[in-house]
């Protein structure tokens, strides 16, 4: 009787700078998606929305979320230029923790063009999952 151990394929090791640039792209995508919320809220709530202190706090929170997302993207983009080209990491475990399939593809190196959220769906359209 012989025992043939199953060999696992080697973990995907990628340049850290490439991974960080994909994160930068995702953060810009998040900022864009958040930014699209504000005009929709104004359209739904009308001009009275601007008179409500609570609504203004929500609008300011949206602006802050966009600024933070873009700020983090720029920060990561800037420090990525300082990372030596030889630095590589295994992203397999980290990718297994990402629950959104499109984001997992984007962070894993699959080519994705445009934004993760379809922009052509009409208001009220949704997907069951």
Coordinates of C-alpha atoms in Angstrom, one line a residue:
X1 CA 0.0 0.0 0.0
X2 CA 1.4 3.3 -1.0
X3 CA 0.3 6.7 0.2
X4 CA 0.4 9.6 -2.3
X5 CA 0.0 12.9 -0.5
X6 CA -2.0 15.5 -2.4
X7 CA 0.3 18.4 -3.1
X8 CA -1.4 21.8 -2.9
X9 CA -0.6 24.2 -5.7
X10 CA 1.7 27.0 -4.7
X11 CA 0.0 30.1 -3.3
X12 CA -0.3 33.0 -5.7
X13 CA 2.5 35.4 -4.8
X14 CA 2.2 38.8 -6.4
X15 CA 4.0 42.1 -6.3
X16 CA 2.8 44.2 -3.3
X17 CA 2.7 47.3 -5.5
X18 CA 0.3 45.6 -8.0
X19 CA -2.0 44.6 -5.2
X20 CA -2.0 48.1 -3.6
X21 CA -2.8 49.7 -7.0
X22 CA -5.8 47.4 -7.3
X23 CA -6.9 48.6 -3.9
X24 CA -6.5 52.2 -5.0
X25 CA -8.8 51.4 -8.0
X26 CA -11.4 49.9 -5.7
X27 CA -11.3 52.9 -3.3
X28 CA -11.8 55.3 -6.2
X29 CA -14.8 53.0 -7.3
X30 CA -16.2 53.2 -3.8
X31 CA -15.9 57.0 -3.7
X32 CA -17.7 57.3 -7.1
X33 CA -20.5 55.1 -6.0
X34 CA -21.0 57.0 -2.7
X35 CA -20.8 60.3 -4.6
X36 CA -23.8 59.2 -6.8
X37 CA -26.0 58.9 -3.7
X38 CA -26.1 62.6 -2.8
X39 CA -27.9 63.9 -5.9
X40 CA -30.4 61.1 -5.7
X41 CA -31.2 62.0 -2.1
X42 CA -31.7 65.7 -3.1
X43 CA -34.0 64.6 -5.9
X44 CA -36.1 62.4 -3.6
X45 CA -36.3 64.9 -0.7
X46 CA -36.5 68.1 -2.7
X47 CA -35.3 71.5 -1.6
X48 CA -36.7 70.9 1.9
X49 CA -33.9 68.4 2.4
X50 CA -31.4 71.2 2.7
X51 CA -33.4 72.8 5.5
X52 CA -33.3 69.8 7.7
X53 CA -30.4 69.7 10.2
X54 CA -30.5 65.9 10.2
X55 CA -30.5 65.7 6.5
X56 CA -27.6 68.0 6.3
X57 CA -25.6 65.8 8.6
X58 CA -26.3 62.9 6.3
X59 CA -25.2 64.9 3.3
X60 CA -22.1 66.0 5.1
X61 CA -21.4 62.3 6.1
X62 CA -21.7 61.4 2.4
X63 CA -19.2 64.1 1.4
X64 CA -16.9 63.0 4.2
X65 CA -17.1 59.3 3.1
X66 CA -16.1 60.3 -0.5
X67 CA -13.2 62.5 0.8
X68 CA -11.9 59.7 3.0
X69 CA -12.1 57.1 0.3
X70 CA -10.3 59.3 -2.2
X71 CA -7.8 60.3 0.5
X72 CA -7.0 56.7 1.4
X73 CA -6.6 55.9 -2.3
X74 CA -4.2 58.8 -2.8
X75 CA -2.2 57.8 0.3
X76 CA -1.9 54.2 -0.8
X77 CA -1.0 55.3 -4.3
X78 CA 1.8 57.6 -3.0
X79 CA 3.4 55.1 -0.6
X80 CA 3.2 52.4 -3.3
X81 CA 5.8 54.3 -5.3
X82 CA 8.2 53.8 -2.4
X83 CA 7.8 50.0 -2.1
X84 CA 10.7 48.0 -3.6
X85 CA 9.8 46.1 -6.7
X86 CA 10.9 42.8 -5.1
X87 CA 8.4 42.8 -2.4
X88 CA 5.7 40.1 -2.9
X89 CA 2.9 38.7 -0.9
X90 CA 0.5 35.8 -0.9
X91 CA -3.0 37.1 -1.2
X92 CA -4.9 33.8 -1.1
X93 CA -6.1 34.1 2.5
X94 CA -7.0 37.8 2.2
X95 CA -9.0 37.1 -1.0
X96 CA -10.9 34.3 0.7
X97 CA -12.2 36.8 3.2
X98 CA -13.6 39.1 0.5
X99 CA -17.3 38.3 0.1
X100 CA -18.2 40.3 -3.0
X101 CA -17.3 38.3 -6.1
X102 CA -16.6 41.3 -8.3
X103 CA -14.3 42.8 -5.7
X104 CA -12.6 39.5 -5.2
X105 CA -11.9 39.3 -9.0
X106 CA -10.6 42.9 -9.1
X107 CA -8.3 42.4 -6.1
X108 CA -7.2 39.0 -7.4
X109 CA -5.9 40.5 -10.6
X110 CA -8.8 39.7 -13.0
X111 CA -9.2 42.4 -15.5
X112 CA -12.3 44.5 -14.8
X113 CA -13.2 47.6 -16.7
X114 CA -15.5 50.3 -15.3
X115 CA -17.3 50.2 -12.0
X116 CA -18.3 47.2 -10.0
X117 CA -21.9 48.4 -9.8
X118 CA -23.9 48.4 -13.0
X119 CA -24.8 51.9 -13.9
X120 CA -27.4 51.1 -16.5
X121 CA -30.1 49.6 -14.1
X122 CA -33.2 51.6 -13.7
X123 CA -34.3 52.8 -10.3
X124 CA -36.0 50.0 -8.4
X125 CA -34.1 47.2 -10.1
X126 CA -32.4 44.8 -7.8
X127 CA -30.9 41.4 -7.7
X128 CA -32.1 38.7 -5.3
X129 CA -29.3 36.7 -3.6

